[in-house]
Structures are given as C-alpha cells and as structure tokens.
Coordinates of C-alpha atoms in Angstrom, one line a residue:
Q1 CA 78.9 105.0 116.8
V2 CA 82.3 104.9 114.9
H3 CA 82.3 102.9 111.7
L4 CA 85.5 102.0 110.0
A5 CA 86.1 100.4 106.5
E6 CA 89.8 99.2 105.5
S7 CA 90.8 98.4 102.1
G8 CA 94.0 98.2 100.2
G9 CA 94.7 94.2 101.1
D10 CA 96.3 92.2 98.3
S11 CA 98.6 89.3 97.5
V12 CA 102.3 90.7 96.6
Q13 CA 105.4 89.0 96.5
T14 CA 108.4 89.4 99.1
G15 CA 110.1 92.9 99.2
G16 CA 106.9 94.6 97.4
S17 CA 104.8 97.3 98.7
L18 CA 101.2 98.1 99.8
T19 CA 99.0 101.0 101.1
L20 CA 96.2 99.9 103.4
S21 CA 93.6 102.5 104.0
C22 CA 90.8 103.0 106.7
V23 CA 87.9 105.6 106.5
A24 CA 86.3 106.5 109.5
S25 CA 82.9 107.8 109.9
G26 CA 80.6 108.7 113.1
H27 CA 83.2 110.4 115.1
T28 CA 83.3 113.9 114.1
S29 CA 80.0 114.6 115.9
S30 CA 81.6 113.7 119.3
R31 CA 82.3 115.9 121.8
Y32 CA 85.7 114.3 122.1
T33 CA 88.0 116.3 119.3
N34 CA 91.1 114.1 119.7
Y35 CA 91.3 110.2 119.3
C36 CA 93.9 107.6 118.6
M37 CA 93.6 105.2 115.4
G38 CA 95.9 102.4 114.8
W39 CA 96.6 99.4 112.5
F40 CA 96.7 95.9 114.4
R41 CA 97.0 92.4 112.4
Q42 CA 96.3 88.7 113.3
A43 CA 97.8 86.0 111.3
P44 CA 96.0 82.5 111.5
G45 CA 96.9 80.7 115.0
K46 CA 98.5 83.8 116.4
E47 CA 97.4 86.5 118.6
R48 CA 96.4 89.8 117.1
E49 CA 99.4 92.3 117.4
A50 CA 100.0 96.1 117.0
V51 CA 101.4 97.3 113.8
A52 CA 101.4 101.1 114.3
T53 CA 99.2 103.4 116.2
L54 CA 98.7 107.3 115.4
D55 CA 97.0 110.1 118.0
S56 CA 95.3 112.7 116.0
N57 CA 97.7 115.4 117.1
G58 CA 100.5 113.7 115.4
P59 CA 102.6 111.1 117.7
T60 CA 102.6 107.7 116.6
S61 CA 104.0 104.4 118.0
Y62 CA 105.0 101.3 116.1
G63 CA 105.4 97.3 116.9
D64 CA 108.9 95.9 116.5
A65 CA 107.7 94.2 113.3
A66 CA 106.9 97.9 111.5
K67 CA 109.8 99.8 112.6
G68 CA 111.8 101.1 109.7
R69 CA 109.6 99.4 107.2
F70 CA 106.2 100.8 107.7
T71 CA 104.4 104.6 108.1
I72 CA 101.5 105.3 109.6
S73 CA 99.7 108.5 108.8
L74 CA 96.3 110.3 109.0
D75 CA 94.4 112.7 106.9
K76 CA 91.7 114.4 108.5
A77 CA 90.5 116.1 105.6
K78 CA 89.5 112.6 104.3
N79 CA 88.9 111.1 107.7
T80 CA 91.4 108.4 106.3
L81 CA 94.0 106.3 107.9
Y82 CA 97.0 104.9 105.9
L83 CA 99.7 102.5 106.6
Q84 CA 102.5 102.1 103.9
M85 CA 104.1 99.3 103.9
N86 CA 107.5 98.7 102.6
S87 CA 109.8 95.6 102.0
L88 CA 107.0 93.2 102.9
K89 CA 108.0 89.7 104.2
P90 CA 106.0 86.4 104.2
E91 CA 106.0 87.1 107.9
D92 CA 103.8 90.3 107.2
T93 CA 100.7 87.8 105.6
A94 CA 97.7 88.8 108.0
M95 CA 94.4 89.9 108.5
Y96 CA 95.0 93.9 109.0
Y97 CA 92.5 95.7 111.4
C98 CA 92.0 99.0 111.7
A99 CA 90.7 100.4 115.2
F100 CA 89.6 103.6 117.0
R101 CA 89.3 105.2 120.4
F102 CA 88.2 108.6 121.4
G103 CA 90.7 110.4 123.6
G104 CA 94.2 111.4 122.6
W105 CA 97.2 109.6 124.3
K106 CA 100.8 110.3 123.9
P107 CA 102.5 108.1 122.7
P108 CA 99.3 106.3 121.3
P109 CA 99.0 102.6 122.9
L110 CA 99.9 99.6 121.0
T111 CA 97.2 97.5 123.3
D112 CA 94.2 96.3 121.6
D113 CA 92.1 96.5 124.7
E114 CA 92.4 100.3 124.5
Y115 CA 90.5 100.6 121.4
S116 CA 86.9 100.4 121.4
Y117 CA 85.8 100.3 117.6
W118 CA 87.3 97.8 115.0
G119 CA 86.8 97.3 111.2
Q120 CA 86.3 94.0 109.5
G121 CA 89.9 93.7 108.1
T122 CA 91.8 93.7 104.9
Q123 CA 94.0 90.7 104.0
V124 CA 97.5 91.0 103.1
S125 CA 99.3 88.1 101.6
V126 CA 103.1 88.1 101.1
S127 CA 104.7 85.2 99.0
S128 CA 108.1 83.9 98.9

C-alpha cells in the first residue's frame, strides 16, 4: 500500500509562487522499481485535471495550464515529489492532489485513471 502526503498549499496573490511537496511511502518494498507520480487538481464544480506527471526515470508531462509556469521534480532520496508553481493566477485555485502508479511510462500519463494511489490533497488559493 502506497501512502501519499501532500503539503505546501497556501493562499497567495496573483503572480506569487508556491512549492507543493508530496512524500510517498510504502512503494520502496515493491518489486516494481519504476513508477510514475503526478499532480492533479480539482476546482469546485470542475472535473479533476492533470497538472504535471513524472516517470521515475525522468520524463515529464505537463497539462496545458502548467506549461511554462510549473515545474515537477522528484527527489528519490527523500521519496518526495515537488511542484514548483510560478506566476500563479486566480484560475489556479484548486485542491491539488498527488498521485502514484507502479510501472514506468514514457511519457508519463496525464489521465487520472492511470493512477492507483492518491493523497488527501492540499489547497491552493490565488487571489486577484
């Protein structure tokens, strides 16, 4: 069983920056050495959408809203996934979720049904 714990959500003004973190546990004992992790978000009244995903060997994928502003990265030593968000806009306001799947995929998928494990989410609010 994989456990994901997000943190870093906050309330910021337009143009601000935030870094989200997701600590993963329970996956290192698996026989699968490759995996994918990602960030998804869901705003009230909207469907969940992909922000960015990453294969444990390096390849990344970005959703349209994240391209050029957000950067996903992984610190394997700390089992921690990051999302650096710059130039935040009010439309970035959402609950941000960390996701995990066993098995590498290049490029890593941006569809949420490919991910088996999910965190509880961390709230990001951007005011104008």
